[in-house]
CSV table of C-alpha atoms in Angstrom, one decimal:
chain,number,residue,atom,x,y,z
C,1,MET,CA,72.1,0.0,50.9
C,2,GLU,CA,75.3,-0.3,51.9
C,3,ILE,CA,77.2,3.1,52.7
C,4,LYS,CA,80.8,2.8,51.4
C,5,LYS,CA,83.3,5.1,52.9
C,6,SER,CA,87.2,5.6,52.0
C,7,PRO,CA,89.6,4.7,54.3
C,8,LYS,CA,91.5,8.4,53.9
C,9,ALA,CA,88.6,10.0,54.9
C,10,ASP,CA,88.1,8.1,58.1
C,11,LEU,CA,89.6,9.9,61.0
C,12,ARG,CA,89.5,6.8,63.5
C,13,ASN,CA,92.8,5.8,61.9
C,14,LYS,CA,94.4,8.7,63.0
C,15,ARG,CA,93.0,8.7,66.6
C,16,GLY,CA,96.3,7.7,68.3
C,17,LEU,CA,98.0,10.5,66.7
C,18,LEU,CA,95.8,13.0,67.9
C,19,LEU,CA,95.7,11.9,71.4
C,20,GLU,CA,99.7,12.1,71.5
C,21,ILE,CA,99.5,15.8,70.0
C,22,GLY,CA,97.1,16.8,72.5
C,23,LEU,CA,99.2,15.1,75.3
C,24,VAL,CA,102.3,16.9,74.4
C,25,ILE,CA,100.6,20.3,74.0
C,26,SER,CA,99.2,19.9,77.7
C,27,LEU,CA,102.4,18.8,79.0
C,28,CYS,CA,104.3,21.8,77.2
C,29,LEU,CA,101.5,24.4,78.9
C,30,VAL,CA,102.2,22.7,82.5
C,31,ILE,CA,105.8,22.7,82.1
C,32,GLY,CA,105.6,26.5,81.0
C,33,ALA,CA,103.5,27.3,83.8
C,34,PHE,CA,105.7,25.9,86.4
C,35,ALA,CA,108.7,27.4,84.7
C,36,TYR,CA,107.0,30.9,85.0
C,37,THR,CA,108.2,33.1,88.3
C,38,PRO,CA,107.0,36.5,88.9
C,39,LYS,CA,109.4,39.2,89.7
C,40,GLU,CA,110.3,39.4,93.2
C,41,ARG,CA,109.3,42.6,95.1
C,42,LYS,CA,111.3,43.5,98.1
C,43,ILE,CA,109.5,45.4,101.0
C,44,GLU,CA,111.5,47.1,103.6
C,45,LYS,CA,110.7,47.4,107.1
C,46,MET,CA,111.2,51.0,108.4
C,47,ASP,CA,112.6,51.2,111.8
C,48,LEU,CA,109.9,53.1,113.7
C,49,GLN,CA,112.3,53.8,116.4
C,50,ALA,CA,113.9,57.1,115.1
C,51,ALA,CA,117.4,57.8,116.9
C,52,ILE,CA,117.7,60.7,119.2
C,53,VAL,CA,120.0,63.2,117.8
C,54,GLU,CA,121.5,65.3,120.5
C,55,GLU,CA,122.4,69.0,119.6
C,56,GLU,CA,125.4,70.7,121.1
C,57,ILE,CA,124.3,74.0,122.9
C,58,VAL,CA,126.8,76.6,122.0
C,59,GLU,CA,127.2,79.2,124.5
C,60,ILE,CA,126.7,82.6,123.3
C,61,THR,CA,129.4,85.2,123.8
C,62,ARG,CA,128.7,88.6,124.6
C,63,GLN,CA,130.9,91.3,124.0
C,64,ASP,CA,131.4,93.9,127.2
C,65,GLN,CA,129.7,96.9,126.5
C,66,LYS,CA,131.2,100.2,127.9
C,67,PRO,CA,129.3,102.4,130.3
C,68,PRO,CA,128.1,105.7,128.8
C,69,GLU,CA,130.0,108.4,129.5
C,70,PRO,CA,128.9,110.8,132.2
C,71,PRO,CA,127.5,114.1,130.9
C,72,LYS,CA,129.8,117.0,130.6
C,73,ARG,CA,129.5,119.7,133.2
C,74,VAL,CA,128.9,123.0,131.6
C,75,GLU,CA,130.1,126.2,133.8
C,76,VAL,CA,127.7,129.0,133.9
C,77,LYS,CA,129.7,132.2,134.7
C,78,VAL,CA,128.0,135.1,136.3
C,79,ILE,CA,128.7,138.5,134.7
C,80,ALA,CA,129.2,140.8,138.0
C,81,ASP,CA,128.0,143.5,135.9
C,82,LEU,CA,124.6,142.5,135.4
C,83,LEU,CA,124.2,140.6,138.7
C,84,GLN,CA,125.6,141.5,142.2
C,85,VAL,CA,125.1,139.7,145.1
C,86,VAL,CA,124.4,141.7,148.4
C,87,THR,CA,123.6,141.0,151.8
C,88,ASN,CA,120.4,142.2,153.2
C,89,ASP,CA,121.9,144.7,155.1
C,90,THR,CA,123.3,146.8,152.1
C,91,LYS,CA,121.7,149.5,151.2
C,92,ILE,CA,121.3,150.2,147.2
C,93,THR,CA,121.0,153.9,145.8
C,94,THR,CA,119.6,154.6,142.7
C,95,GLU,CA,120.3,157.4,140.1
C,96,VAL,CA,117.0,158.4,139.2
C,97,ASP,CA,116.1,161.8,139.8
C,98,PHE,CA,112.6,162.4,140.9
C,99,ALA,CA,112.6,166.3,140.8
C,100,GLU,CA,111.2,165.8,137.4
C,101,PHE,CA,108.0,164.3,138.4
C,102,ASP,CA,105.4,166.7,139.7
C,103,GLU,CA,102.3,165.6,141.8
C,104,ASN,CA,100.0,168.1,140.2
C,105,THR,CA,101.0,167.0,136.7
C,106,GLU,CA,98.2,164.9,135.0
C,107,VAL,CA,98.8,161.8,132.8
C,108,ILE,CA,96.8,161.6,130.1
C,109,GLN,CA,96.7,158.6,127.7
C,110,GLN,CA,95.8,159.4,124.3
C,111,VAL,CA,94.2,156.4,122.3
C,112,GLU,CA,93.7,156.9,118.6
C,113,VAL,CA,90.3,155.4,117.6
C,114,ALA,CA,89.6,154.5,114.0
C,115,GLU,CA,86.6,155.1,112.7
C,116,GLU,CA,84.9,151.9,111.4
C,117,THR,CA,83.8,152.0,107.7
C,118,ILE,CA,81.1,149.9,106.5
C,119,GLU,CA,82.1,148.6,103.3
C,120,ASP,CA,79.0,145.9,102.8
C,121,ASP,CA,76.4,147.7,100.7
C,122,GLN,CA,73.6,145.3,101.8
C,123,PRO,CA,70.6,147.1,102.8
C,124,PHE,CA,70.0,147.2,106.8
C,125,LEU,CA,66.6,146.1,108.2
C,126,ILE,CA,67.1,148.1,110.7
C,127,ALA,CA,69.4,151.1,111.3
C,128,GLU,CA,70.5,153.1,114.4
C,129,THR,CA,68.6,156.1,112.6
C,130,MET,CA,66.1,155.1,110.3
C,131,PRO,CA,65.0,156.9,106.8
C,132,SER,CA,62.4,159.7,107.5
C,133,PHE,CA,59.7,160.5,104.6
C,134,GLN,CA,58.8,164.3,104.9
C,135,GLY,CA,59.4,164.3,108.6
C,136,GLY,CA,57.6,161.3,109.5
C,137,ASP,CA,58.0,157.6,109.4
C,138,LEU,CA,57.1,154.6,107.2
C,139,ASN,CA,53.1,155.1,108.5
C,140,THR,CA,53.6,158.7,107.0
C,141,PHE,CA,54.7,157.2,103.4
C,142,ARG,CA,51.9,154.6,103.7
C,143,ASN,CA,49.3,157.2,103.9
C,144,TRP,CA,50.8,159.3,101.1
C,145,VAL,CA,50.6,155.9,99.0
C,146,GLN,CA,47.1,155.3,99.9
C,147,GLN,CA,46.0,158.7,99.0
C,148,ASN,CA,47.8,158.7,95.4
C,149,VAL,CA,46.9,155.2,94.3
C,150,LYS,CA,43.5,155.0,91.9
C,151,PHE,CA,41.4,151.7,91.8
C,152,PRO,CA,42.2,150.2,88.2
C,153,GLN,CA,39.1,150.0,86.3
C,154,ILE,CA,39.6,146.4,85.1
C,155,ALA,CA,39.9,145.3,88.6
C,156,LEU,CA,36.9,147.3,89.6
C,157,GLU,CA,34.9,145.9,87.1
C,158,ASN,CA,35.7,142.3,87.9
C,159,GLY,CA,35.1,143.0,91.7
C,160,ILE,CA,38.8,142.3,92.2
C,161,GLN,CA,40.4,144.1,95.7
C,162,GLY,CA,42.4,143.2,98.4
C,163,ARG,CA,46.2,143.9,99.7
C,164,VAL,CA,49.5,144.3,97.8
C,165,VAL,CA,52.4,143.8,99.7
C,166,LEU,CA,56.0,145.4,98.2
C,167,SER,CA,59.5,145.6,99.4
C,168,PHE,CA,61.8,148.5,98.5
C,169,VAL,CA,65.1,150.3,99.5
C,170,ILE,CA,65.7,153.8,100.3
C,171,GLU,CA,69.3,154.6,98.9
C,172,LYS,CA,72.0,156.6,100.5
C,173,ASP,CA,70.7,159.7,98.4
C,174,GLY,CA,67.2,159.3,99.4
C,175,ARG,CA,66.1,157.6,96.4
C,176,LEU,CA,63.4,154.7,96.4
C,177,THR,CA,64.6,151.8,94.4
C,178,ASN,CA,64.3,147.9,94.1
C,179,ILE,CA,60.7,147.6,94.2
C,180,GLN,CA,59.5,144.2,94.4
C,181,VAL,CA,56.0,142.4,94.8
C,182,LEU,CA,55.5,140.3,97.5
C,183,GLN,CA,51.9,139.5,97.3
C,184,THR,CA,49.3,140.7,95.3
C,185,PRO,CA,45.7,139.4,94.4
C,186,ASP,CA,46.1,140.8,90.9
C,187,ARG,CA,48.4,142.4,88.5
C,188,SER,CA,46.4,145.5,87.9
C,189,LEU,CA,46.6,146.2,91.6
C,190,SER,CA,50.2,145.7,91.8
C,191,GLU,CA,51.0,147.8,88.8
C,192,GLU,CA,49.1,150.7,90.1
C,193,ALA,CA,51.1,150.5,93.5
C,194,ILE,CA,54.5,150.5,91.6
C,195,ARG,CA,53.5,153.6,89.8
C,196,VAL,CA,52.8,155.4,92.7
C,197,LEU,CA,56.1,154.1,94.5
C,198,ASN,CA,57.9,155.5,91.3
C,199,LYS,CA,56.7,158.8,92.2
C,200,SER,CA,58.0,158.8,95.5
C,201,PRO,CA,59.8,162.0,96.7
C,202,LYS,CA,63.2,161.7,98.0
C,203,TRP,CA,63.6,160.5,101.8
C,204,SER,CA,66.0,161.7,104.3
C,205,PRO,CA,68.5,158.4,104.6
C,206,GLY,CA,69.2,156.1,107.3
C,207,LYS,CA,72.4,156.3,109.2
C,208,GLN,CA,74.4,153.5,110.9
C,209,ARG,CA,77.4,154.9,113.0
C,210,ASN,CA,77.2,158.1,111.7
C,211,GLN,CA,77.7,156.7,108.3
C,212,VAL,CA,74.5,157.0,105.5
C,213,VAL,CA,73.3,153.3,104.6
C,214,ARG,CA,70.7,151.8,102.6
C,215,VAL,CA,67.5,150.6,104.3
C,216,LYS,CA,65.1,148.0,102.9
C,217,TYR,CA,61.2,148.6,103.7
C,218,THR,CA,58.2,146.3,103.2
C,219,LEU,CA,55.2,148.3,102.7
C,220,PRO,CA,51.6,147.0,102.3
C,221,VAL,CA,49.1,148.8,100.3
C,222,ASP,CA,45.2,148.1,100.3
C,223,PHE,CA,42.8,148.3,97.6
C,224,ARG,CA,39.2,148.3,98.9
C,225,VAL,CA,36.1,149.0,97.3
C,226,GLN,CA,33.9,151.5,99.6
C,227,ASN,CA,30.0,151.0,99.5
């Protein structure tokens, strides 16, 4: 079978034309490449040797300073009426009359001594004159307390016994105040001891520097069951 081809569709007839077109395009590209020149960049070379600049030294002018003025002399005048310079041979007489002084006259120097008042009302623990109870001391009062206390029935039934330690203050008028319980084995025992102390007769108050003061005491009261 024979293949028929149209002469218009045959590209071999245009081979020469296409070749020429390709050569023209290649030539244009070569010419354009040679015609293109990049921008020139200038590189300046720095001079590493810097020139030495000589500075002119200007002389500093100083103003002449005047020397300070010497201090002024102050003349001190000696008052002749108050101070009189004499020689060692000159005799000095005084106008003092020694007849007024008597050898037998006694010179008595009187010094007023103000009595010191005690303003602080705090009770003393130890005073110059301690309070006294019925002519005795604290042991006399303790014996009086031991004779007047009664063993509480509730403590006796429960077998409670021991020592109650109390503190109190003897006031300036001899009253016994400020009763405090310091130690107690049972409340019933301390209440009985306080009851007896509240019945205490008045004391003779204590004194400090001849002044009546308050004095604080500590008293132990024993509650013992005797077999």
